[in-house]
Amino acid sequence: MEQQREMTMRRIGYLRDSGLFDGWFEKPGPDGDLWRFAVGETVIVFDPSLGVKQGVHFQLWGGALRFMGTKRHHDKWFKPTETYEVKGCFAMTELGHGSNVRGIETITRYDASTGEFIINTPCESAQKYWIGGAANHATHTIVFSQLEINGVNEGVHAFIAQIRDENGNVCPNVLIADCGHKIGLNGVDNGRIWFDNFRIPRENLLNSVADVSPDGKYLSAIKDPDQRFAAFLAPLTSGRVTIAASSMNTAKVGLATAIRYALSRRAFSIKPNEPEVLLLDYPSHQRRLLPLLAKTYALSFASNYLKMIYVKRTPESIKTVHVVSSALKAVATWHCIRTLQECREACGGQGIKTENHVGQLKSESDVQLTFEGDNNVLMQQISKALLAEFLAAKKRNKPIKGLGLEHLNEHAPVIPTRLTSSTLRIAQFQTDIFRLRERDLLQRFVTELIRVDPVVRVFVPLD
């Protein structure tokens, strides 16, 4: 584990010295975002630990500075982040709270007499947990914490905190422990962090959404706590975009290995003294791998679509980007793990060897099912968003707009009574049956809610 962590840092140093990170924050617009995605996706194919470690530093720590901070943070922190003079991590998850970010227990109060925030870990379940980079290397972190001003809890906010000095020593009033060996990504030094009356300057509050004045007044143009919380977390969608795309690249590595092996490995002959048959010539082997290959193509196209709607996002489209990124992150990572397992089995004993990557990639990728949002929780969020959009449109008695539900404004597609192989291959037919499926699932979902919750009374039949 120690050797893997050291190798990861050496590789980061090589990429930095090669100039890869120069101007990381300066590349503007959609092209800049696409370039940053490309770097992350490429690196993680070579070494998943390297990709995650670099992603924590630039996309999580750096992304928080970029989107949640303001000019004062950009001017101070961008350049040392690019050079790794500052090594950043991202302290959101706690032992007692992962997907439920609103429930985190770390508490921060403001001391107007000194102009400082005071961060505390009030209980063991509030310790920051699984923080990538914290165990060995990170010098600074973004701390997500409840902010209490004059006895009033203003909700979750983000703060910059230095946790190690320039010599690598842990700062006073900070305690750090190692999360230890994992089933994968052992080149990432995940750690635990506790704060004990830890003081930081007032300016270290990331204040793009809300601020605290020197005399201790809470300031925000967004008065609604729900909208304020959503505004805080909206910029972090890029992590899910990267995971969706990266998981497809990982699936491609497994498929390339398994399919090439199936084109060289032979087993059993049809007749005595004849050559044995290639694995991929067996229909059963084709059914194992080729549908996964086709789905990987489809999800790769989908992840490219996701990247484009992300880089071209507008305030009006942020909700759609959030829903689509959550959905594809879940579907893509589930598909990746299923694909790698099938590829491992399709390679027989060779799939066990570390040098052939397939089995190892499965261990390295497993965490993607639960970090950046547990997949099952994400799918529940998506269902909630679709339901809310549908019910709101019916309540307003207006057409549905957004989230891909516009087809519900039209009559249900008519499916031919006789299905032929040529019909099944028509793109419009395939689109129609998916729309019918969504229509049916949503209608049954609403009907069930009405049965268990009499408050839901705005349902109108889809046709």
Coordinates of C-alpha atoms in Angstrom, one line a residue:
M1 CA 0.0 0.0 0.0
E2 CA 2.8 2.4 0.9
Q3 CA 4.6 1.6 -2.3
Q4 CA 1.5 2.2 -4.4
R5 CA 0.9 5.5 -2.7
E6 CA 4.4 6.6 -3.3
M7 CA 4.2 5.5 -7.0
T8 CA 1.0 7.5 -7.4
M9 CA 2.7 10.7 -6.1
R10 CA 5.8 10.1 -8.3
R11 CA 3.5 9.8 -11.4
I12 CA 1.7 13.0 -10.4
G13 CA 5.1 14.7 -10.2
Y14 CA 6.0 13.4 -13.6
L15 CA 2.8 14.8 -15.2
R16 CA 3.3 18.1 -13.4
D17 CA 6.9 18.4 -14.5
S18 CA 5.8 17.5 -18.1
G19 CA 3.5 20.6 -18.0
L20 CA 0.2 18.7 -18.2
F21 CA -1.4 20.8 -15.4
D22 CA -0.1 24.2 -16.6
G23 CA -3.0 26.6 -17.0
W24 CA -5.5 24.1 -15.7
F25 CA -7.9 26.8 -14.5
E26 CA -7.2 29.2 -17.4
K27 CA -8.6 27.2 -20.3
P28 CA -12.0 28.8 -20.9
G29 CA -15.4 27.7 -22.1
P30 CA -16.6 24.3 -23.3
D31 CA -13.2 23.5 -24.9
G32 CA -11.5 24.0 -21.6
D33 CA -14.0 21.7 -19.8
L34 CA -13.7 19.0 -22.5
W35 CA -9.9 19.2 -22.2
R36 CA -10.1 18.7 -18.4
F37 CA -12.5 15.7 -18.9
A38 CA -10.1 14.2 -21.5
V39 CA -7.1 14.4 -19.1
G40 CA -9.1 12.7 -16.3
E41 CA -10.5 10.0 -18.5
T42 CA -7.1 9.2 -20.1
V43 CA -5.1 9.1 -16.8
I44 CA -7.6 6.7 -15.1
V45 CA -7.3 4.2 -17.9
F46 CA -3.6 4.0 -17.3
D47 CA -3.8 3.9 -13.5
P48 CA -7.1 4.2 -11.6
S49 CA -5.4 5.3 -8.4
L50 CA -3.6 8.1 -10.3
G51 CA -6.8 9.2 -12.0
V52 CA -8.7 9.3 -8.7
K53 CA -5.9 11.1 -6.8
Q54 CA -5.5 13.7 -9.6
G55 CA -9.3 14.0 -9.7
V56 CA -9.6 14.7 -6.0
H57 CA -7.0 17.4 -6.3
F58 CA -8.2 19.2 -9.5
Q59 CA -11.9 18.3 -9.8
L60 CA -13.0 18.2 -6.2
W61 CA -10.6 20.6 -4.4
G62 CA -10.0 22.6 -7.5
G63 CA -13.6 22.5 -8.7
A64 CA -14.8 23.7 -5.3
L65 CA -12.4 26.6 -5.4
R66 CA -13.5 27.4 -9.0
F67 CA -17.2 27.2 -8.6
M68 CA -17.9 27.7 -4.9
G69 CA -15.3 30.3 -4.4
T70 CA -14.9 33.9 -5.7
K71 CA -12.0 36.0 -7.0
R72 CA -10.2 36.2 -3.7
H73 CA -10.0 32.4 -3.6
H74 CA -9.1 32.1 -7.3
D75 CA -6.2 34.7 -7.0
K76 CA -4.8 33.0 -3.9
W77 CA -5.2 29.3 -4.6
F78 CA -5.3 28.5 -8.3
K79 CA -1.6 28.8 -9.1
P80 CA -0.3 26.8 -6.0
T81 CA -2.9 24.2 -6.9
E82 CA -1.6 23.8 -10.4
T83 CA 2.0 23.4 -9.2
Y84 CA 1.1 21.1 -6.3
E85 CA 2.6 23.5 -3.8
V86 CA -0.8 23.1 -2.3
K87 CA -2.1 19.5 -2.3
G88 CA -5.9 19.6 -1.9
C89 CA -8.5 17.1 -0.7
F90 CA -12.2 17.2 -0.2
A91 CA -13.8 16.6 3.2
M92 CA -17.5 16.1 2.7
T93 CA -18.2 12.5 3.7
E94 CA -18.5 11.6 7.4
L95 CA -18.5 8.3 9.2
G96 CA -22.2 8.8 9.9
H97 CA -23.3 10.6 6.7
G98 CA -22.4 9.9 3.1
S99 CA -25.2 10.4 0.6
N100 CA -27.1 12.5 3.1
V101 CA -24.9 15.6 2.9
R102 CA -27.5 17.8 4.6
G103 CA -27.2 15.6 7.7
I104 CA -23.4 16.1 8.3
E105 CA -22.6 16.9 11.9
T106 CA -19.3 18.9 11.6
I107 CA -20.2 22.3 13.1
T108 CA -18.6 25.7 12.4
R109 CA -19.2 28.9 14.3
Y110 CA -18.0 32.5 13.8
D111 CA -16.0 34.4 16.3
A112 CA -16.5 38.1 15.4
S113 CA -13.9 39.2 18.0
T114 CA -11.1 37.6 16.0
G115 CA -12.7 37.4 12.5
E116 CA -12.3 33.6 12.5
F117 CA -14.4 30.5 11.9
I118 CA -14.0 27.7 14.5
I119 CA -14.5 24.2 13.2
N120 CA -15.4 21.3 15.5
T121 CA -16.0 17.6 15.2
P122 CA -18.7 17.2 17.9
C123 CA -18.9 13.4 17.9
E124 CA -17.3 10.3 16.4
S125 CA -19.9 10.0 13.7
A126 CA -18.9 13.5 12.5
Q127 CA -15.3 12.5 11.7
K128 CA -14.5 13.1 8.1
Y129 CA -14.1 9.7 6.5
W130 CA -12.7 8.2 3.3
I131 CA -11.1 11.6 2.4
G132 CA -8.8 10.9 -0.6
G133 CA -5.3 12.3 0.0
A134 CA -5.8 13.1 3.7
A135 CA -3.8 10.2 5.1
N136 CA -0.4 11.1 3.8
H137 CA -0.1 14.0 1.3
A138 CA -2.8 16.6 1.5
T139 CA -1.9 20.0 2.9
H140 CA -5.3 21.6 2.6
T141 CA -8.9 20.5 2.4
I142 CA -12.4 21.8 1.6
V143 CA -14.4 21.2 4.8
F144 CA -18.1 20.8 4.5
S145 CA -19.8 21.8 7.7
Q146 CA -23.0 23.1 9.3
L147 CA -22.6 26.9 9.7
E148 CA -24.1 28.3 12.9
I149 CA -24.4 32.1 13.2
N150 CA -25.7 33.6 16.4
G151 CA -27.2 30.3 17.4
V152 CA -29.0 29.8 14.0
N153 CA -28.0 26.9 11.8
E154 CA -27.7 28.3 8.2
G155 CA -27.1 24.9 6.7
V156 CA -24.1 23.2 5.0
H157 CA -21.3 25.5 3.8
A158 CA -17.7 24.9 2.6
F159 CA -14.5 26.2 4.1
I160 CA -10.8 26.1 3.2
A161 CA -8.7 24.6 6.0
Q162 CA -4.9 23.9 6.1
I163 CA -4.3 20.5 7.7
R164 CA -0.5 20.2 7.3
D165 CA 2.3 22.6 7.2
E166 CA 5.0 23.0 4.5
N167 CA 7.0 20.2 6.2
G168 CA 4.1 17.7 6.1
N169 CA 3.4 18.0 9.8
V170 CA -0.3 17.8 10.9
C171 CA -1.5 21.2 12.1
P172 CA -2.4 21.7 15.8
N173 CA -6.1 21.0 16.6
V174 CA -6.3 18.6 13.7
L175 CA -6.2 14.8 14.1
I176 CA -5.7 12.6 11.0
A177 CA -5.8 8.8 10.8
D178 CA -5.4 6.3 7.9
C179 CA -8.4 4.4 6.6
G180 CA -6.0 1.5 5.8
H181 CA -5.8 -1.1 3.1
K182 CA -8.8 -1.4 0.6
I183 CA -10.0 -3.8 -2.0
G184 CA -8.8 -1.4 -4.7
L185 CA -7.3 2.1 -5.3
N186 CA -4.5 1.5 -2.7
G187 CA -2.5 4.2 -4.5
V188 CA -5.0 6.7 -2.9
D189 CA -4.3 7.6 0.7
N190 CA -7.8 7.7 2.2
G191 CA -7.9 9.2 5.6
R192 CA -10.0 10.3 8.6
I193 CA -10.0 13.9 10.0
W194 CA -11.2 15.4 13.3
F195 CA -11.2 19.1 14.2
D196 CA -11.0 20.5 17.7
N197 CA -11.7 24.2 17.9
F198 CA -9.8 24.6 14.7
R199 CA -9.6 28.3 13.6
I200 CA -9.5 29.6 10.1
P201 CA -9.7 33.1 8.7
R202 CA -13.2 34.5 7.7
E203 CA -12.0 34.8 4.1
N204 CA -11.7 31.0 3.9
L205 CA -15.4 30.6 3.6
L206 CA -16.2 29.7 -0.1
N207 CA -18.7 32.5 -0.6
S208 CA -20.1 32.3 -4.1
V209 CA -23.6 31.7 -2.6
A210 CA -23.4 33.1 0.9
D211 CA -21.0 35.1 3.1
V212 CA -20.5 36.3 6.7
S213 CA -19.6 39.9 7.3
P214 CA -16.8 40.8 9.6
D215 CA -19.2 41.7 12.4
G216 CA -20.9 38.3 12.0
K217 CA -24.0 38.9 9.9
Y218 CA -25.1 36.1 7.5
L219 CA -25.5 37.3 3.9
S220 CA -27.0 35.6 1.0
A221 CA -29.1 36.6 -2.0
I222 CA -30.8 33.2 -1.9
K223 CA -33.1 33.2 1.1
D224 CA -34.7 29.8 0.6
P225 CA -32.4 27.1 2.4
D226 CA -33.3 24.4 -0.1
Q227 CA -32.4 26.5 -3.1
R228 CA -29.2 27.7 -1.3
F229 CA -28.2 24.1 -0.7
A230 CA -28.9 23.1 -4.3
A231 CA -26.8 26.1 -5.5
F232 CA -23.9 25.0 -3.3
L233 CA -23.8 21.5 -4.7
A234 CA -24.7 22.1 -8.4
P235 CA -21.1 22.8 -9.5
L236 CA -20.0 19.4 -8.3
T237 CA -21.8 17.6 -11.1
S238 CA -18.6 17.3 -13.1
G239 CA -17.4 14.5 -10.8
R240 CA -20.3 12.3 -11.9
V241 CA -19.7 13.2 -15.5
T242 CA -16.1 12.0 -15.3
I243 CA -17.1 8.8 -13.5
A244 CA -19.7 7.9 -16.2
A245 CA -17.2 8.4 -19.0
S246 CA -14.3 6.8 -17.2
S247 CA -16.3 3.7 -16.4
M248 CA -17.0 3.2 -20.0
N249 CA -13.3 3.4 -20.8
T250 CA -12.6 0.8 -18.1
A251 CA -15.3 -1.5 -19.6
K252 CA -13.6 -1.1 -23.0
V253 CA -10.3 -2.4 -21.5
G254 CA -12.0 -5.5 -20.2
L255 CA -13.9 -6.1 -23.4
A256 CA -10.8 -5.6 -25.6
T257 CA -8.9 -8.2 -23.5
A258 CA -11.7 -10.7 -23.4
I259 CA -12.6 -10.5 -27.1
R260 CA -9.0 -10.7 -28.2
Y261 CA -8.5 -13.7 -26.0
A262 CA -11.6 -15.3 -27.5
L263 CA -10.1 -14.8 -31.0
S264 CA -7.0 -16.7 -30.0
R265 CA -8.0 -19.3 -27.5
R266 CA -9.4 -22.6 -28.8
A267 CA -11.4 -25.3 -27.0
F268 CA -12.7 -28.6 -28.3
S269 CA -12.9 -29.8 -31.9
I270 CA -16.0 -30.8 -33.8
K271 CA -14.4 -33.9 -35.2
P272 CA -11.4 -35.9 -34.2
N273 CA -8.0 -34.6 -35.5
E274 CA -9.6 -31.3 -36.6
P275 CA -8.5 -27.9 -35.2
E276 CA -10.2 -26.9 -32.0
V277 CA -12.8 -24.1 -32.2
L278 CA -12.2 -20.5 -31.3
L279 CA -14.1 -19.4 -28.3
L280 CA -15.7 -16.5 -30.1
D281 CA -17.1 -19.0 -32.7
Y282 CA -19.3 -20.5 -30.0
P283 CA -22.8 -18.7 -30.0
S284 CA -22.8 -19.0 -26.2
H285 CA -19.6 -17.0 -26.0
Q286 CA -20.9 -14.4 -28.4
R287 CA -24.0 -14.0 -26.3
R288 CA -21.8 -13.4 -23.2
L289 CA -19.6 -10.6 -24.7
L290 CA -21.2 -9.0 -27.7
P291 CA -24.3 -7.6 -26.0
L292 CA -22.0 -6.0 -23.4
L293 CA -19.9 -4.6 -26.3
A294 CA -23.0 -3.1 -27.9
K295 CA -24.2 -1.6 -24.6
T296 CA -20.7 -0.2 -24.0
Y297 CA -21.0 1.6 -27.4
A298 CA -24.4 3.0 -26.5
L299 CA -23.4 4.2 -23.1
S300 CA -20.2 5.7 -24.5
F301 CA -22.4 7.8 -26.9
A302 CA -24.5 8.7 -23.9
S303 CA -21.5 9.8 -21.8
N304 CA -20.4 12.0 -24.7
Y305 CA -23.8 13.5 -24.9
L306 CA -23.7 14.1 -21.1
K307 CA -20.3 15.9 -21.5
M308 CA -21.7 18.2 -24.1
I309 CA -24.9 19.2 -22.1
Y310 CA -22.6 19.8 -19.1
V311 CA -20.1 22.1 -20.9
K312 CA -23.0 24.0 -22.6
R313 CA -25.1 24.2 -19.4
T314 CA -27.2 27.3 -18.6
P315 CA -29.0 28.2 -15.4
E316 CA -32.2 26.8 -16.9
S317 CA -30.6 23.5 -17.8
I318 CA -28.7 22.8 -14.5
K319 CA -31.5 20.6 -13.2
T320 CA -31.6 18.5 -16.3
V321 CA -27.8 18.1 -16.2
H322 CA -28.0 17.0 -12.6
V323 CA -30.6 14.4 -13.3
V324 CA -28.9 13.0 -16.5
S325 CA -25.5 12.9 -14.8
S326 CA -26.9 11.1 -11.8
A327 CA -28.7 8.5 -14.0
L328 CA -25.7 7.8 -16.3
K329 CA -23.3 7.7 -13.4
A330 CA -25.4 4.9 -11.9
V331 CA -26.2 3.0 -15.1
A332 CA -22.6 3.3 -16.5
T333 CA -20.9 2.1 -13.3
W334 CA -23.2 -0.8 -12.8
H335 CA -22.6 -1.8 -16.4
C336 CA -18.9 -1.5 -16.0
I337 CA -18.7 -3.9 -13.0
R338 CA -21.1 -6.4 -14.7
T339 CA -18.9 -6.2 -17.9
L340 CA -15.6 -6.7 -16.1
Q341 CA -17.0 -9.7 -14.2
E342 CA -18.2 -11.4 -17.4
C343 CA -14.9 -10.6 -19.1
R344 CA -13.0 -12.0 -16.2
E345 CA -15.0 -15.3 -16.4
A346 CA -14.7 -15.4 -20.2
C347 CA -10.9 -15.3 -19.9
G348 CA -10.9 -18.3 -17.5
G349 CA -7.7 -18.6 -15.5
Q350 CA -6.0 -15.8 -17.5
G351 CA -8.6 -13.4 -16.1
I352 CA -7.2 -14.0 -12.6
K353 CA -3.7 -12.8 -13.5
T354 CA -3.1 -9.2 -12.4
E355 CA -1.0 -8.4 -15.5
N356 CA -4.2 -9.0 -17.7
H357 CA -5.9 -6.2 -15.8
V358 CA -9.5 -7.4 -15.9
G359 CA -9.9 -8.8 -12.4
Q360 CA -7.8 -6.0 -10.9
L361 CA -9.9 -3.3 -12.7
K362 CA -13.0 -4.8 -11.2
S363 CA -11.6 -4.3 -7.7
E364 CA -10.3 -0.8 -8.6
S365 CA -13.7 0.2 -10.1
D366 CA -16.0 -1.2 -7.4
V367 CA -16.0 1.9 -5.4
Q368 CA -17.6 3.9 -8.2
L369 CA -20.9 2.3 -7.4
T370 CA -21.1 4.2 -4.1
F371 CA -18.8 7.3 -4.3
E372 CA -20.0 10.6 -5.7
G373 CA -23.5 9.3 -4.7
D374 CA -24.7 5.7 -3.9
N375 CA -26.2 4.4 -7.1
N376 CA -29.5 3.3 -5.5
V377 CA -29.9 6.7 -3.8
L378 CA -29.2 8.5 -7.1
M379 CA -31.9 6.4 -8.8
Q380 CA -34.3 7.4 -6.1
Q381 CA -33.4 11.1 -6.6
I382 CA -34.1 10.7 -10.4
S383 CA -37.4 9.1 -9.8
K384 CA -38.3 11.9 -7.4
A385 CA -37.3 14.5 -10.0
L386 CA -39.3 12.9 -12.8
L387 CA -42.4 12.5 -10.5
A388 CA -42.2 16.1 -9.3
E389 CA -41.9 17.4 -12.9
F390 CA -44.9 15.3 -14.0
L391 CA -47.1 16.3 -11.1
A392 CA -46.2 20.0 -11.3
A393 CA -47.2 20.1 -15.0
K394 CA -50.5 18.4 -14.3
K395 CA -51.2 20.8 -11.4
R396 CA -50.5 23.8 -13.7
N397 CA -52.5 22.1 -16.5
K398 CA -49.6 22.9 -18.8
P399 CA -47.4 20.8 -21.1
I400 CA -44.4 19.1 -19.4
K401 CA -41.0 20.7 -20.2
G402 CA -37.6 19.2 -19.5
L403 CA -36.1 16.0 -18.2
G404 CA -36.9 14.2 -21.4
L405 CA -40.6 13.9 -20.5
E406 CA -41.9 16.0 -23.3
H407 CA -43.2 12.9 -25.1
L408 CA -45.8 12.6 -22.4
N409 CA -47.6 15.6 -23.9
E410 CA -48.4 13.6 -27.0
H411 CA -50.6 10.5 -27.5
A412 CA -49.0 7.2 -26.6
P413 CA -47.1 5.6 -29.5
V414 CA -49.0 2.8 -31.3
I415 CA -47.1 -0.5 -31.6
P416 CA -47.7 -2.7 -34.6
T417 CA -49.7 -5.9 -33.8
R418 CA -47.3 -7.9 -35.9
L419 CA -43.6 -7.5 -35.2
T420 CA -41.0 -8.5 -37.7
S421 CA -37.3 -8.5 -37.5
S422 CA -37.1 -5.5 -39.7
T423 CA -39.6 -3.6 -37.5
L424 CA -37.5 -4.3 -34.4
R425 CA -34.5 -2.7 -36.1
I426 CA -36.2 0.6 -36.9
A427 CA -34.9 3.4 -34.6
Q428 CA -38.3 5.0 -34.3
F429 CA -39.8 1.7 -33.1
Q430 CA -37.1 1.4 -30.5
T431 CA -37.7 4.9 -29.3
D432 CA -41.4 4.3 -29.1
I433 CA -41.1 1.2 -26.9
F434 CA -38.8 3.0 -24.5
R435 CA -41.2 5.9 -24.3
L436 CA -44.1 3.5 -23.7
R437 CA -42.1 1.8 -20.9
E438 CA -41.4 5.2 -19.2
R439 CA -45.0 6.2 -19.6
D440 CA -46.2 3.0 -18.0
L441 CA -43.7 3.0 -15.2
L442 CA -44.5 6.6 -14.3
Q443 CA -48.2 6.1 -14.4
R444 CA -48.0 3.1 -12.2
F445 CA -45.7 4.9 -9.8
V446 CA -48.2 7.8 -9.5
T447 CA -51.1 5.4 -9.0
E448 CA -49.3 3.6 -6.2
L449 CA -48.5 6.9 -4.5
I450 CA -52.1 7.9 -4.6
R451 CA -53.0 4.6 -3.0
V452 CA -50.6 5.1 -0.1
D453 CA -50.7 8.9 0.2
P454 CA -54.0 10.6 -0.2
V455 CA -52.2 14.0 -0.4
V456 CA -51.2 13.2 -4.0
R457 CA -54.4 14.2 -5.7
V458 CA -53.2 16.0 -8.9
F459 CA -52.8 13.0 -11.1
V460 CA -54.4 13.1 -14.5
P461 CA -54.2 10.0 -16.8
L462 CA -51.5 10.2 -19.4
D463 CA -53.9 9.8 -22.3

